[in-house]
CSV table of C-alpha atoms in Angstrom, one decimal:
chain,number,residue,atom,x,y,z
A,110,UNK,CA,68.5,74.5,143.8
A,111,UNK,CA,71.6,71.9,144.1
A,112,UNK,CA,74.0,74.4,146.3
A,113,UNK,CA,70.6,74.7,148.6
A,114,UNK,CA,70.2,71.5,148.6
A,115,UNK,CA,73.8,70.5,149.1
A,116,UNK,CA,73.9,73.1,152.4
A,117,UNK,CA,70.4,72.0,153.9
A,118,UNK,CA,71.4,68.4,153.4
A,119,UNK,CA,75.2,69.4,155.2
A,120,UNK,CA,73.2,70.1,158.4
A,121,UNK,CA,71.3,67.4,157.7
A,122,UNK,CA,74.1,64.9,157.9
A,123,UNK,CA,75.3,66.9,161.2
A,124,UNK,CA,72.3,66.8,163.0
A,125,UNK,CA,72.2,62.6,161.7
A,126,UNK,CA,75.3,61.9,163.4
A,127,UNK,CA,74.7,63.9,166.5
A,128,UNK,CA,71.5,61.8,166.9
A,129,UNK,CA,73.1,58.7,166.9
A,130,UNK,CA,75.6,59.8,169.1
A,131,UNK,CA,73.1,61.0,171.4
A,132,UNK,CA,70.8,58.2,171.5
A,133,UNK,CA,73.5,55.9,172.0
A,134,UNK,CA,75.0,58.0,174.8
A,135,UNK,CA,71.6,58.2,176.3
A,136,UNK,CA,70.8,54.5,176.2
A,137,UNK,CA,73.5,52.5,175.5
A,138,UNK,CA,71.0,50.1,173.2
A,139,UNK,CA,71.8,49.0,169.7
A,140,UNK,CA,67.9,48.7,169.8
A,141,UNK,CA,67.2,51.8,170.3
A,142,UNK,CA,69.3,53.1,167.7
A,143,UNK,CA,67.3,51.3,165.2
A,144,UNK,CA,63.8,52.3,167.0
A,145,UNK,CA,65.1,55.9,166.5
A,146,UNK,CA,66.3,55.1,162.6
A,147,UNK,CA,62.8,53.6,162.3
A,148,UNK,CA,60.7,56.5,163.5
A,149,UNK,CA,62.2,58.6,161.8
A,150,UNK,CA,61.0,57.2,157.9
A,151,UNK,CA,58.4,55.3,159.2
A,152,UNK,CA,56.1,58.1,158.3
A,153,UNK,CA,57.4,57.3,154.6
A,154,UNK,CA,55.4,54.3,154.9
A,155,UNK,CA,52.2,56.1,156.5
A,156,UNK,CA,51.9,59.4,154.7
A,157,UNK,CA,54.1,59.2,151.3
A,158,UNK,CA,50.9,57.9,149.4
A,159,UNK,CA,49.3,61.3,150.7
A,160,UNK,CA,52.3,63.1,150.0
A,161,UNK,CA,52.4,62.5,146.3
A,162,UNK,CA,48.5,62.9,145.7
A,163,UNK,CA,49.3,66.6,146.9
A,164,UNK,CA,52.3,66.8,144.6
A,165,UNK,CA,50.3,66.1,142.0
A,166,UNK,CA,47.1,68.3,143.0
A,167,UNK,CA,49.3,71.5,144.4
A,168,UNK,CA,52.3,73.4,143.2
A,169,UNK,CA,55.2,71.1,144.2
A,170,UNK,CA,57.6,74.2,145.4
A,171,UNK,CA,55.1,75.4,148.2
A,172,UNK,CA,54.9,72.3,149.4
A,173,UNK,CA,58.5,72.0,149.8
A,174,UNK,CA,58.5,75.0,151.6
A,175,UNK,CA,56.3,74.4,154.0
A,176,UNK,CA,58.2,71.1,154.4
A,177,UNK,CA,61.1,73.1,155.0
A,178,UNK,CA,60.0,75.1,157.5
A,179,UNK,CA,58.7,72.8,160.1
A,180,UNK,CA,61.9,70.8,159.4
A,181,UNK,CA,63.7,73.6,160.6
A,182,UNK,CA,61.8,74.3,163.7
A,183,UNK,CA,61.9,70.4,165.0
A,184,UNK,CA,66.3,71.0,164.8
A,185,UNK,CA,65.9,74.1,166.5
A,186,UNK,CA,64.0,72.5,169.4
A,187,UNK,CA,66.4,69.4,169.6
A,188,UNK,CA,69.0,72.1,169.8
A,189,UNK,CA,67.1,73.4,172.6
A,190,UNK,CA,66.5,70.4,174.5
A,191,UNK,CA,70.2,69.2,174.6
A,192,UNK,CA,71.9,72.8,175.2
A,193,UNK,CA,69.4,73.3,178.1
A,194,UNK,CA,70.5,69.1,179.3
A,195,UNK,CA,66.7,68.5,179.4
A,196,UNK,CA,66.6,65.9,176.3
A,197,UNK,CA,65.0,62.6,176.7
A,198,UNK,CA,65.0,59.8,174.3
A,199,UNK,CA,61.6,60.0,174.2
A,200,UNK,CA,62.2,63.5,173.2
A,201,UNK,CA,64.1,62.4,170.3
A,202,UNK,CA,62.0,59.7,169.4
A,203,UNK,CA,58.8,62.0,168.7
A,204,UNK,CA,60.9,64.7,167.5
A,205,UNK,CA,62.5,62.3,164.8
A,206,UNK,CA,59.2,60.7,163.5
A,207,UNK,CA,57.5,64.4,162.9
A,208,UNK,CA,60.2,65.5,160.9
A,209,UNK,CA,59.9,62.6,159.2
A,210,UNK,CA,56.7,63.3,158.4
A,211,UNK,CA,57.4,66.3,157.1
A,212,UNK,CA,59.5,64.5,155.0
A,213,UNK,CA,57.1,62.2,153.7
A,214,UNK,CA,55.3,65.2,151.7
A,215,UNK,CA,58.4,67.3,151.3
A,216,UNK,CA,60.3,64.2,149.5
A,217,UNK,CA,57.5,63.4,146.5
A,218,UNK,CA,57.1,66.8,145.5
A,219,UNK,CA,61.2,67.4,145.3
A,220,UNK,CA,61.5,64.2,143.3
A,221,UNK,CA,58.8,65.3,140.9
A,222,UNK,CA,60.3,68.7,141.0
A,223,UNK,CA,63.5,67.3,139.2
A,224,UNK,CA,62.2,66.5,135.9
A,225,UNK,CA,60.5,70.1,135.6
A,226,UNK,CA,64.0,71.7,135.8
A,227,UNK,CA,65.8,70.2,132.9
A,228,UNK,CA,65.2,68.3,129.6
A,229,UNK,CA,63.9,64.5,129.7
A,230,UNK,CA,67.6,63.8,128.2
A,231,UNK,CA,69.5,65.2,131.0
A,232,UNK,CA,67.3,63.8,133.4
A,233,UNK,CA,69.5,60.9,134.5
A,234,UNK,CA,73.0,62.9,134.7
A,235,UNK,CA,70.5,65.4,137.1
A,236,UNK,CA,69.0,62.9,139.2
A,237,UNK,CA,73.2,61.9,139.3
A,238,UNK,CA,74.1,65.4,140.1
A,239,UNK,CA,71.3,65.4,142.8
A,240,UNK,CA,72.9,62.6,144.1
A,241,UNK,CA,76.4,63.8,144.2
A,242,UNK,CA,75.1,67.0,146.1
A,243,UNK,CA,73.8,64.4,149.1
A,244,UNK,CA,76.5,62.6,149.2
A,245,UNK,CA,79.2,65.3,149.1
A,246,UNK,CA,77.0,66.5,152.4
A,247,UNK,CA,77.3,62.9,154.0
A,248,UNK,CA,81.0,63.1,153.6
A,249,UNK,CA,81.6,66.3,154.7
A,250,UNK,CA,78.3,66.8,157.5
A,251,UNK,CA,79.9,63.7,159.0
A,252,UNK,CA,83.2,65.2,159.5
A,253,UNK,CA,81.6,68.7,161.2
A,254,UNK,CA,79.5,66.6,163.0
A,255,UNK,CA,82.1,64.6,164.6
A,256,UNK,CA,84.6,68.1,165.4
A,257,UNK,CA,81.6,69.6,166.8
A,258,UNK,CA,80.8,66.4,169.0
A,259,UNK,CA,84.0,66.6,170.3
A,260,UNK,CA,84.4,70.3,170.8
A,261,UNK,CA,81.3,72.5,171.2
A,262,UNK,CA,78.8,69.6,172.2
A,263,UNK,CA,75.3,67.9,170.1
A,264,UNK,CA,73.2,71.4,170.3
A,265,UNK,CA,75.5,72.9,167.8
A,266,UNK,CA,75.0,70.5,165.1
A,267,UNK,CA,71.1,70.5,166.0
A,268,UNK,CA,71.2,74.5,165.7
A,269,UNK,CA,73.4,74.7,162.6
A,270,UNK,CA,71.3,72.1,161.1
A,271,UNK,CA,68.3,74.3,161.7
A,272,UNK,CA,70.2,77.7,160.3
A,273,UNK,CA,71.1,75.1,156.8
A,274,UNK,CA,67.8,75.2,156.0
A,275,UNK,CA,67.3,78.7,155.2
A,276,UNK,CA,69.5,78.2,152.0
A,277,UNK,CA,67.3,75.7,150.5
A,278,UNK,CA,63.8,78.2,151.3
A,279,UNK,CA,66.0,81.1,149.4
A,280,UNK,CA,66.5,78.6,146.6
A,281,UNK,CA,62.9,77.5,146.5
A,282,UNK,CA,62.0,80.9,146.4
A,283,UNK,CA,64.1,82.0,143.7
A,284,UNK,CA,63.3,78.9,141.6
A,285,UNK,CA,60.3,79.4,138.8
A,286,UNK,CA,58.0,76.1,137.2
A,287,UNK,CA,55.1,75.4,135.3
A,288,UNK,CA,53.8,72.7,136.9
A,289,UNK,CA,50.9,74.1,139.2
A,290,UNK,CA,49.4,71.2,140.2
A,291,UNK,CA,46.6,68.9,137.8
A,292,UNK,CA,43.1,69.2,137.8
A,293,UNK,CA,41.4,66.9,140.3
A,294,UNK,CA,38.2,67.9,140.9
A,295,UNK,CA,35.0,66.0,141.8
A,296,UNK,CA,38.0,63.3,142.5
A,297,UNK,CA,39.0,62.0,146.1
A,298,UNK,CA,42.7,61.6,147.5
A,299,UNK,CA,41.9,57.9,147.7
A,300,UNK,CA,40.7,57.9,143.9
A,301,UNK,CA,43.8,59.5,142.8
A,302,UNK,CA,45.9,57.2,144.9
A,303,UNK,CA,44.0,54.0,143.5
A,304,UNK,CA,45.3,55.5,140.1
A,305,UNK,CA,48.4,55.8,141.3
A,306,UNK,CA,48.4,52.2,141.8
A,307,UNK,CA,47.1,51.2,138.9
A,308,UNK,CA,49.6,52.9,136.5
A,309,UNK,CA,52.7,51.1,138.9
A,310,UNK,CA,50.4,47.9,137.6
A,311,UNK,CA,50.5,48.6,134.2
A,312,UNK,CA,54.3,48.6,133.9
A,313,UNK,CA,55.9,45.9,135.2
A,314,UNK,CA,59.9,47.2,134.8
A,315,UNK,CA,58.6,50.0,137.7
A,316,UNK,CA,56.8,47.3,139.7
A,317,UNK,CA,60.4,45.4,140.0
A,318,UNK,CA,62.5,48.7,140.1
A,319,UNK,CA,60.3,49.8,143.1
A,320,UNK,CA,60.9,46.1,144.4
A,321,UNK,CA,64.4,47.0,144.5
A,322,UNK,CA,64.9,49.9,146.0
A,323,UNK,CA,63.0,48.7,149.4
A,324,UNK,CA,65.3,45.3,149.3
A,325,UNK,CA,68.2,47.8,148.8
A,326,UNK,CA,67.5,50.0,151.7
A,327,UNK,CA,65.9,47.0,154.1
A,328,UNK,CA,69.2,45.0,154.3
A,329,UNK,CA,71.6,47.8,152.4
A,330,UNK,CA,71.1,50.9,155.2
A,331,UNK,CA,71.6,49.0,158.5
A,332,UNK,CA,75.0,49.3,157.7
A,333,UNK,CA,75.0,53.3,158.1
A,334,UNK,CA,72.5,52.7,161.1
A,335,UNK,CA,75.0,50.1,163.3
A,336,UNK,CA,77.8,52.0,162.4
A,337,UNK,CA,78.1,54.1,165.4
A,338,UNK,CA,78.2,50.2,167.4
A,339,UNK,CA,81.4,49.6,165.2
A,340,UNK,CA,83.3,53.2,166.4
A,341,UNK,CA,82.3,53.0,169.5
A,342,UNK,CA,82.8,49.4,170.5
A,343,UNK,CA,84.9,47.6,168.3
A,344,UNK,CA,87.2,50.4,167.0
A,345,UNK,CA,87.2,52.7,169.7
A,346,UNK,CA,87.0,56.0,167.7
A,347,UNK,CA,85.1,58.3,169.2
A,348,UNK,CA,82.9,60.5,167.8
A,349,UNK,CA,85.4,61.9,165.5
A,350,UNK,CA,86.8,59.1,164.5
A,351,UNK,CA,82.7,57.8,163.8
A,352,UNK,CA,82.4,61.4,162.0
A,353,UNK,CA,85.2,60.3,159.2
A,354,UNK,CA,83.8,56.7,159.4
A,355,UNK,CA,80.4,57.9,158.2
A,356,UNK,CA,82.7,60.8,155.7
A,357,UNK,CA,84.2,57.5,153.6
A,358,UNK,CA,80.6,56.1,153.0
A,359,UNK,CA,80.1,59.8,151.4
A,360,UNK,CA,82.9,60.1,149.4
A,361,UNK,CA,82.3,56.7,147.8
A,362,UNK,CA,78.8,57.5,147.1
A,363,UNK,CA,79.3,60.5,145.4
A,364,UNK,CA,82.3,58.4,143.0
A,365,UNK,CA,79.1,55.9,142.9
A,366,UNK,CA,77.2,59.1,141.4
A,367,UNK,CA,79.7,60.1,138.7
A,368,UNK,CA,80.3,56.3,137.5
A,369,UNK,CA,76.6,56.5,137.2
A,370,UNK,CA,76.5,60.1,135.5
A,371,UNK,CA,79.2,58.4,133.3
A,372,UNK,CA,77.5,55.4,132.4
A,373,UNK,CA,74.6,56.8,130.2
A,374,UNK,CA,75.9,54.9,126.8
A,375,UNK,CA,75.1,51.8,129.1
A,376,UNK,CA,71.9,50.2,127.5
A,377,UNK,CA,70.9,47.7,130.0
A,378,UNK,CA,71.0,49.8,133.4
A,379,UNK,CA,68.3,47.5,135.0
A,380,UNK,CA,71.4,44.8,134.8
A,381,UNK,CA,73.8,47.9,135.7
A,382,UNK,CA,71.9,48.1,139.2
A,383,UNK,CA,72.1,44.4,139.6
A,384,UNK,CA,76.1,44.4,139.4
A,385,UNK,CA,76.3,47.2,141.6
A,386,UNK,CA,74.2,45.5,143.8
A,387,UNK,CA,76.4,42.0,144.4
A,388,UNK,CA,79.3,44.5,144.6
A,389,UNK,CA,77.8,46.4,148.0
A,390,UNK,CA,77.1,42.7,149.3
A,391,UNK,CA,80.8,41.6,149.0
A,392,UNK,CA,82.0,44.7,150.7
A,393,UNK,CA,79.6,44.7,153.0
A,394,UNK,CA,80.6,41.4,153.9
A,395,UNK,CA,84.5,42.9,154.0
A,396,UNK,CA,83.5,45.6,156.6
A,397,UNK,CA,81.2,43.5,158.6
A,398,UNK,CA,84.3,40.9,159.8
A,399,UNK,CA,87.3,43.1,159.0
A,400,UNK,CA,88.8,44.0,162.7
A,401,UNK,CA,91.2,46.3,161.0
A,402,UNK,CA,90.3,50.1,160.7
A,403,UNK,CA,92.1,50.8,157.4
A,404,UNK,CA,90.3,47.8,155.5
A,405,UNK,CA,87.1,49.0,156.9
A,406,UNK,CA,87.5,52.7,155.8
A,407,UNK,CA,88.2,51.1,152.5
A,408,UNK,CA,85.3,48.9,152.4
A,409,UNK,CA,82.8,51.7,153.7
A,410,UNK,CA,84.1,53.9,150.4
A,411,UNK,CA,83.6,51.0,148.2
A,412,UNK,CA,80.5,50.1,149.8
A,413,UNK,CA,79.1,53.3,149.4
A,414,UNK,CA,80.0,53.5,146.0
A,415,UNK,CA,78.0,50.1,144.8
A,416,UNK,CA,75.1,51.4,147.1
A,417,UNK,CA,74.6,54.8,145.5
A,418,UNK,CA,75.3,53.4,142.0
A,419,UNK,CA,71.9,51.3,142.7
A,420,UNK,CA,70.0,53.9,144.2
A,421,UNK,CA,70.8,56.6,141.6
A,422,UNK,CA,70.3,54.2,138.6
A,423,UNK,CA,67.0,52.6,139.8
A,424,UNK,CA,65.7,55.8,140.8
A,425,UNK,CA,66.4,57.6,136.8
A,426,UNK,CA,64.8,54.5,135.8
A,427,UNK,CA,61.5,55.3,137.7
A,428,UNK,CA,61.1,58.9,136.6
A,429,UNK,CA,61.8,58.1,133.2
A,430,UNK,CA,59.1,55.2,133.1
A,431,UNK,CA,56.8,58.1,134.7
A,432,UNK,CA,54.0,60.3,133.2
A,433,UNK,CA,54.2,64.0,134.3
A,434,UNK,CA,50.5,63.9,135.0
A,435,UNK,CA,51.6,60.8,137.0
A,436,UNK,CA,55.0,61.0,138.8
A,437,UNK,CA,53.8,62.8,142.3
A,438,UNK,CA,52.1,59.6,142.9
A,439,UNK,CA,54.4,57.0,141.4
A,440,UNK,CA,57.4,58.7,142.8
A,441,UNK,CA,55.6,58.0,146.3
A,442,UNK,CA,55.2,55.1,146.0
A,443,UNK,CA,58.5,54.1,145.0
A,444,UNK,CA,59.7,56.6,148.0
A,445,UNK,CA,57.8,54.5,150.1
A,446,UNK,CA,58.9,51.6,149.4
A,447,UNK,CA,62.6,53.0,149.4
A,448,UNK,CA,62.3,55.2,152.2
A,449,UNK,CA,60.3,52.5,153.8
A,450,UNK,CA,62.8,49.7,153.9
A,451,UNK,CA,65.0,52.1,156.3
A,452,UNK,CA,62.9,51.5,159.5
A,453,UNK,CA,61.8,48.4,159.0
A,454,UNK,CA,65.5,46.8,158.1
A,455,UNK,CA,67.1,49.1,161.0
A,456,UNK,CA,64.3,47.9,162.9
A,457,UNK,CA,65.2,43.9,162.3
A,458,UNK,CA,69.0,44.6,162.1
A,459,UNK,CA,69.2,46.3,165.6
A,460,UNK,CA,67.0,43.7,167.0
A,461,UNK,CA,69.7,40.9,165.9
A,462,UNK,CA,72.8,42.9,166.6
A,463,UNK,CA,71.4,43.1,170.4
A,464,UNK,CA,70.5,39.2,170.1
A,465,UNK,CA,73.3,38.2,168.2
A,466,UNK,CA,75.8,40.6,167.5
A,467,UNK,CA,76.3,43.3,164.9
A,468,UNK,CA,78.5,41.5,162.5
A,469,UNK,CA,76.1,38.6,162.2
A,470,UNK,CA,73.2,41.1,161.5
A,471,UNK,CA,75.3,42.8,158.5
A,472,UNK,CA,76.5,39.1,157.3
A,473,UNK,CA,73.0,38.2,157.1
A,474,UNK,CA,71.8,41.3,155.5
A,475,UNK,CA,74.5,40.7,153.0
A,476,UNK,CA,73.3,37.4,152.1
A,477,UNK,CA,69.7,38.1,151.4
A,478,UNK,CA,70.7,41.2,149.2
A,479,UNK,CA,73.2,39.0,147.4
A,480,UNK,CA,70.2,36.3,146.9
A,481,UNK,CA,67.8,38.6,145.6
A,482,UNK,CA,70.1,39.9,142.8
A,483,UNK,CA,71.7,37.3,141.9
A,484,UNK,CA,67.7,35.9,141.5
A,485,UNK,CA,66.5,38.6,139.0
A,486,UNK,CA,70.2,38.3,136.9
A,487,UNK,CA,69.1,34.9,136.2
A,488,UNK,CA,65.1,35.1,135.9
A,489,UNK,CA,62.8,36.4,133.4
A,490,UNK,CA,61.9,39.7,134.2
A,491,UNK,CA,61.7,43.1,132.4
A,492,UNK,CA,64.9,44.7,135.0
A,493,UNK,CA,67.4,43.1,133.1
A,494,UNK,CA,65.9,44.7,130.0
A,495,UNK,CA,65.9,48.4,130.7
């Protein structure tokens, strides 16, 4: 499942940058990067809650796979569009928020999926692992992406992107559970969802962790969004040069996923997410007025390191707070509110970069972040506990 993972989410990464690239060569809009950002896990916000309800009612690998699929089909139309030179944003823009809504189902049943592969005690060093595998694809998609750009055009990393996902359909079909899915009838969707909500109410430590994660990816994110403003226009890098911009953000996320792997005799990882939190914000600070590549390149890796190390802690946290009977539907919710503070912070931050400019959208970003943690390390509240 990982090495499936790790190739679908390689093309993943490709096809990411390519967009961006795209979009920005086709409108020349620091808006419109964001709009594109925000279609594209704005169906996290609509459909997530529906999404885990079926993880919960149906086996969580077919799901995936059908997931998968239609994934694959939307890259191999973008390829299409661009080899053909008939793309439109608008193109773009619908194509981006329907594979996001495959997404939206696909992502609740994978996250539940985790815990039914190994032991509750190796959960955490998994969920790391998982990590690691995404992250190893952002640093090296990144770097593809930008050779391809700047050789062979966008269709390539659209098609190869669409070709990545038949290794993670072998892996799903070569995978074996024993979850098939809990016994719901005479029960609605909407019943099961209101119980869904009702168990996040019952446990306050998820409630906050949840709370986290969207404040993380609302202000945290816009820096991988505006990135391709800061090779294009204020280094002057080119795609390639964008390609190992977005390639340092990998690397130090995945050494973010094994400080977190090694951090498991840490008892208090609610405060562990906190510190890793005020570190992104000072870095992010670093790359957001640095005017020297070098520094920046070193503040992306660092900043990608404090990010992951809060995403992949808050995120173990979650699962192991969660029933089995239960996670499908909490780990939506959390996904929505994680996945869900991508559009709407791209959305705001590529509003104020085109009003402002783009270092005064990631300074402000950093300052909220850097509020809001430094808030719960020194309230009462069940995070710092866990």
């Amino acid at each position: 499942m990982w090495i499936g993972a790790f190739l679908s989410t390689t093309g993943t990464w490709m096809q990411t940058v390519a967009q961006s690239w795209v979009v920005l060569s086709l409108t020349k809009s620091a808006f419109y990067l964001g709009l594109d950002a925000f279609l594209a896990t704005s169906p996290m916000i609509l459909f997530s809650l529906f999404g885990g309800v079926v993880a919960d009612r149906f086996p969580r690998r077919r799901i995936l796979l059908l997931s998968q699929y239609l994934q694959m089909t939307f890259a191999f139309i973008m390829a299409v569009l661009i080899y053909t030179k008939t793309v439109k944003v608008w193109h773009i823009f619908i194509l981006s928020f329907l594979t996001g809504t495959a997404q939206s189902f696909g992502g609740p049943a994978y996250q539940a999926l985790i815990p039914l592969l190994v032991d509750g005690e190796q959960l955490t060093n998994a969920i790391a692992l998982n990590s690691m595998q995404f992250n190893l694809a952002r640093m090296i998609g990144p770097v593809l992406a930008g050779i391809a750009l700047s050789t062979v055009g966008a269709a390539w990393c659209f098609g190869l992107n669409g070709l990545s996902f038949v290794f993670v359909i072998i892996s799903l079909w070569m995978i074996r559970v024993s979850f098939t899915g809990t016994d719901s009838k005479g029960k609605s969707i909407f019943t099961d969802m209101r119980d869904g909500f009702r168990f996040m109410a019952q446990h306050s430590a998820i409630k906050e962790l949840t709370l986290i994660a969207f404040v993380t990816t609302f202000f945290g994110i816009p820096l991988i969004t505006l990135m391709p403003l800061f090779a294009k226009s204020i280094f002057h890098v080119g795609p390639k040069g964008f390609g190992w911009m977005m390639a340092a953000s990998g690397a130090g996320s995945v050494t973010g996923a094994l400080l977190v792997a090694g951090s498991n005799e840490v008892k208090r990882k609610g405060r562990l997410a906190l510190t890793f939190q005020l570190f992104f914000c000072a870095f992010l600070v670093v790359f957001a007025v640095s005017r020297s590549l070098w520094i920046s390149m070193i503040a992306i890796f660092l900043a990608g390191s404090s990010l992951l190390g809060v995403f992949t802690t808050v995120s173990s946290l979650v699962q192991l707070k969660s029933t089995e009977a239960m996670r499908g539907r909490v780990m939506s919710i959390f996904m929505m509110a994680f996945r869900g503070g991508m559009p709407l912070g791209s959305l705001l931050s590529g509003w104020v970069a085109e009003r402002f400019s783009v270092t005064k959208a990631l300074l402000m970003n950093a300052s909220c972040l850097g509020l809001i943690a430094m808030g719960f390390l020194v309230s009462k509240n069940k995070l710092k506990e866990i």
